[in-house]
Structure formats: C-alpha cells, structure tokens
Amino acid sequence: MLILVVMTIQIKCFQEIIDIGYRVYHSYELPWFRTLSWYFLICVNYFFYGETLAEYFGALVQREESLQFLVRYHRFISFTLYLAGFCMFVLSLVKKHYRLQFYMFAWTHVTLLIVVTQSHLVIQNLFEGMIWFIVPISIVICNDITAYLFGFFFGRTPLIKLSPKKTWEGFIGGFFGTLVCGFILAYLLAQFQYFVCPVEVNSKTNRFTADCEPSDIFVMQQYTFPFAKTVNLYPYQIHSVVLSTFASLIGPFGGFFASGFKRAFQIKDFADTIPGHGGIMDRFDCQYLMATFTHVYIASFIRGPNPSKVLQQLLVLQPEQQLSIFNTMRDRLRDRGILPPAAM
C-alpha cells in the first residue's frame, strides 16, 4: 500500500513539473513532447522497480517461469526501451524548434532525476524498516510546523530573499523543535518490532513479513554523558538527531530551490491540486532531499551484510554453483574451528 502511495505521489509530481514546461512552451506546439515525457517515465520506473523486484524477491520471482526471462535480461530490456524513446525524440526534431526541443528533452530528464530517482530511494528506505520511512517524513513535517510557529510569533529577521516570509527566528526555532520531535518519535517507534524490522518475503507463505531479531541500534543501551547521569537510550535516537539536524538545516533548501524554480517561471504554485496549498510538489519539495540523505546515511553508517538478501541470491543460482559455495563455506568453517572435522 505504501509503495502505491509513493508511486502515486511520484506520478503526480512528475505531471505537475511537465505541465509547467508544456504551458511555458505551449504556443510552439512541440511534437511528441508530452508523449515522450510519459514514455520516459514508464521506462525509468520499469528499470527501478524491476531492480527492486530482482534484488529483494529474486527467489520468489524465480518460481515464476514467465518472469525469469524479464529478470535475467532486465537491464538490457530497460536500455532497449530507453533507446526506442531516444530514437523517437530524434525523429521528432523539427528544424525551426531544435533548441526548444532539446530544452524540453533536458527538462524531462532533470524531472526524472529529481522525482523518480528520489522516490525510488524512498521505497529503498521503506524496505530497510518502516522506521526509516516514517521518521524522516515526520521530522520534515515537524520542521515545517515548528518553523512556521516560531516564525509567526517571533519572526523579525528575514532569512533568504527567495522566500521573504522565512525568518531566522523560525529557522532556528524549527531546528530545536525538530530535534525534540525526532528524538521522541524515534523512542516511540524503536520499541515495536513491526517498525524496526526490514521488510522481507516469507518463502513459505509468499507474503511480506516484518519479523526479526532487532539489530543493536534498536536495543536499549546505557550512555554516560559529561556532567550528566547515566541514561538509557535507543542508539537509533542518536541517529534521529543526525536526521533531524539535516531535516532542519539542509532540508529547507529543497523548499528554497522550489521557490527559485517557481520565481523563474513566474508561477505561485506547481499546481492547484490541494486548495490553498498548491500542488503535490509544493508539499514534497523537502521530502525528496530528505529521502536521498536517509538512503545515503543508511548505506554509509547503518546497513551491514544482510543474510536474508544473500540467501535470496544463493537460491537463484544453479545447483552446481550452490554446491560449490556450500563446499567452500564448509571448508572455511572447518578451518576456523566452527565446524568439527567430521561435520557435513
């Protein structure tokens, strides 16, 4: 369900940005612009979601003969689909519109990079555990709310010209409010296995599960801080401070970027999807940047070897390859004294 929600938001954000380009250059009637834009969206989604399917559910997919061909040659098929769109673009070039057509070709690809690639990272975060999906999204929302409240009641000093209503008081107040919000939310969610366990597929029931032995970052530990007593914390709460710091200090620049974009094209909002609040992209301009940071943070400081994923990859190998790996592992374990010499 969450994957469908992310995809729906992604498609809507893509539509809003593409529609701006279409309106800006509508009078030129560029051939195939909207058709090719949506075609490239389909191609990129096919590539990313196919990669996710093969990575997380390889063993499950191998049971379906109809999918084995698609998984084995997924990247070749994806590249072929992209080449078809590339050739269609070249064939659509019209002499008097060369420059504008290349403008819009670049417009489409930058939109794909900003929207589709980063929404794919949101889903990657989701598979690491619901907590890596919920906390980043929530602290961005918390930052928006607290920054608005502090700015409304105490704001005096303008922060940046791109957003005249933003103030230093709101920016600083939002920072501290977000730290508190993220710290408390991390404490609440880290207690529940459903939120901290990576999403996996049970090979016996063929259903998604979130059942595991929580990793060390979700186990209460004691910490001793200078000039303070020993306190009990989940290590994830410390990670939440890093996430909150990024969301409150760097995350707003996603909004500033969106403000600059809208000013460049002299529009107030990306769309009017939400009455009084603009388009979907107006609400998610900071979320995409946050999702990218979360993905990089997990890959750099959190994620370790995943036995379940390794097993998924082993199960799709040929029997002789599996036997070779088994013999190698058995010999290594014997050499380290973990298995007795007679163990098979």
CSV table of C-alpha atoms in Angstrom, one decimal, residues 194-317:
chain,number,residue,atom,x,y,z
A,194,TYR,CA,6.9,-4.1,13.2
A,195,PHE,CA,8.6,-0.7,12.6
A,196,VAL,CA,12.3,-1.7,13.0
A,197,CYS,CA,12.5,-5.0,11.1
A,198,PRO,CA,13.3,-4.9,7.4
A,199,VAL,CA,10.5,-5.9,5.0
A,200,GLU,CA,11.1,-9.3,3.6
A,201,VAL,CA,9.2,-12.0,1.8
A,202,ASN,CA,8.5,-15.3,3.6
A,203,SER,CA,9.4,-18.0,1.1
A,204,LYS,CA,6.9,-20.4,2.6
A,205,THR,CA,3.8,-18.2,2.7
A,206,ASN,CA,4.9,-15.8,-0.2
A,207,ARG,CA,3.8,-12.9,2.0
A,208,PHE,CA,5.6,-9.7,3.2
A,209,THR,CA,6.8,-10.0,6.8
A,210,ALA,CA,8.5,-7.7,9.3
A,211,ASP,CA,9.6,-10.3,11.8
A,212,CYS,CA,13.2,-10.3,13.0
A,213,GLU,CA,15.6,-10.0,16.0
A,214,PRO,CA,16.0,-6.2,16.3
A,215,SER,CA,19.5,-5.0,15.5
A,216,ASP,CA,21.7,-3.3,18.1
A,217,ILE,CA,20.5,0.2,17.2
A,218,PHE,CA,17.0,-0.7,18.3
A,219,VAL,CA,18.1,-2.3,21.7
A,220,MET,CA,18.1,0.0,24.8
A,221,GLN,CA,21.6,0.8,25.9
A,222,GLN,CA,23.2,2.8,28.7
A,223,TYR,CA,25.1,6.0,27.9
A,224,THR,CA,27.1,8.2,30.2
A,225,PHE,CA,27.4,11.9,29.1
A,226,PRO,CA,29.7,14.5,30.6
A,227,PHE,CA,28.1,16.4,33.5
A,228,ALA,CA,25.1,14.0,33.5
A,229,LYS,CA,24.0,10.8,34.9
A,230,THR,CA,23.8,7.6,33.0
A,231,VAL,CA,20.8,7.5,30.8
A,232,ASN,CA,19.1,4.7,28.8
A,233,LEU,CA,18.6,5.3,25.1
A,234,TYR,CA,18.0,3.5,21.9
A,235,PRO,CA,21.0,4.1,19.6
A,236,TYR,CA,18.5,4.9,16.9
A,237,GLN,CA,17.6,8.0,18.9
A,238,ILE,CA,21.2,9.3,18.4
A,239,HIS,CA,20.8,8.6,14.7
A,240,SER,CA,17.5,10.5,14.8
A,241,VAL,CA,19.4,13.6,16.0
A,242,VAL,CA,21.5,13.4,12.8
A,243,LEU,CA,18.4,13.0,10.6
A,244,SER,CA,16.7,15.9,12.4
A,245,THR,CA,19.7,18.1,12.0
A,246,PHE,CA,19.7,17.5,8.3
A,247,ALA,CA,15.9,18.0,8.0
A,248,SER,CA,16.0,21.3,9.8
A,249,LEU,CA,19.3,22.8,8.5
A,250,ILE,CA,19.6,21.4,4.9
A,251,GLY,CA,16.1,20.2,4.2
A,252,PRO,CA,14.6,23.7,3.8
A,253,PHE,CA,17.0,24.3,0.9
A,254,GLY,CA,14.8,21.9,-1.1
A,255,GLY,CA,12.0,24.4,-0.5
A,256,PHE,CA,14.2,27.3,-1.4
A,257,PHE,CA,15.1,25.5,-4.6
A,258,ALA,CA,11.5,25.0,-5.4
A,259,SER,CA,10.8,28.7,-4.7
A,260,GLY,CA,13.5,29.8,-7.0
A,261,PHE,CA,12.1,27.5,-9.7
A,262,LYS,CA,8.6,29.0,-9.4
A,263,ARG,CA,10.0,32.5,-9.4
A,264,ALA,CA,12.0,31.7,-12.6
A,265,PHE,CA,8.7,30.8,-14.4
A,266,GLN,CA,6.6,33.4,-12.6
A,267,ILE,CA,4.2,30.9,-11.0
A,268,LYS,CA,2.8,30.9,-7.5
A,269,ASP,CA,2.4,27.1,-7.1
A,270,PHE,CA,3.3,24.0,-9.1
A,271,ALA,CA,-0.4,23.2,-9.4
A,272,ASP,CA,-3.8,23.7,-7.6
A,273,THR,CA,-4.3,20.1,-6.6
A,274,ILE,CA,-4.7,20.9,-2.9
A,275,PRO,CA,-6.9,24.0,-2.5
A,276,GLY,CA,-5.0,26.7,-0.6
A,277,HIS,CA,-1.7,24.7,-0.6
A,278,GLY,CA,-0.8,24.4,-4.2
A,279,GLY,CA,0.3,21.2,-5.8
A,280,ILE,CA,1.7,17.9,-4.5
A,281,MET,CA,5.2,19.0,-5.4
A,282,ASP,CA,4.7,22.1,-3.2
A,283,ARG,CA,4.2,19.8,-0.3
A,284,PHE,CA,7.1,17.3,-1.1
A,285,ASP,CA,9.9,19.6,-2.2
A,286,CYS,CA,11.9,18.9,1.0
A,287,GLN,CA,10.8,15.3,1.3
A,288,TYR,CA,12.8,14.2,-1.7
A,289,LEU,CA,16.0,15.7,-0.5
A,290,MET,CA,15.4,14.1,2.9
A,291,ALA,CA,14.8,10.7,1.4
A,292,THR,CA,18.1,10.9,-0.5
A,293,PHE,CA,20.1,11.8,2.6
A,294,THR,CA,18.4,9.0,4.6
A,295,HIS,CA,19.3,6.5,1.9
A,296,VAL,CA,22.9,7.6,1.8
A,297,TYR,CA,23.1,7.6,5.6
A,298,ILE,CA,21.8,4.1,5.8
A,299,ALA,CA,24.2,2.8,3.2
A,300,SER,CA,27.2,4.6,4.9
A,301,PHE,CA,26.6,4.1,8.6
A,302,ILE,CA,23.8,1.6,9.2
A,303,ARG,CA,23.5,-1.2,6.7
A,304,GLY,CA,25.6,-4.3,7.1
A,305,PRO,CA,25.6,-7.7,5.4
A,306,ASN,CA,22.1,-8.9,5.1
A,307,PRO,CA,21.9,-12.7,5.5
A,308,SER,CA,18.3,-12.8,4.1
A,309,LYS,CA,19.4,-11.0,0.9
A,310,VAL,CA,22.4,-13.2,0.5
A,311,LEU,CA,20.2,-16.3,0.8
A,312,GLN,CA,17.8,-14.9,-1.8
A,313,GLN,CA,20.8,-14.5,-4.2
A,314,LEU,CA,22.1,-18.0,-3.5
A,315,LEU,CA,18.7,-19.6,-4.1
A,316,VAL,CA,18.6,-18.3,-7.7
A,317,LEU,CA,22.0,-19.9,-8.6
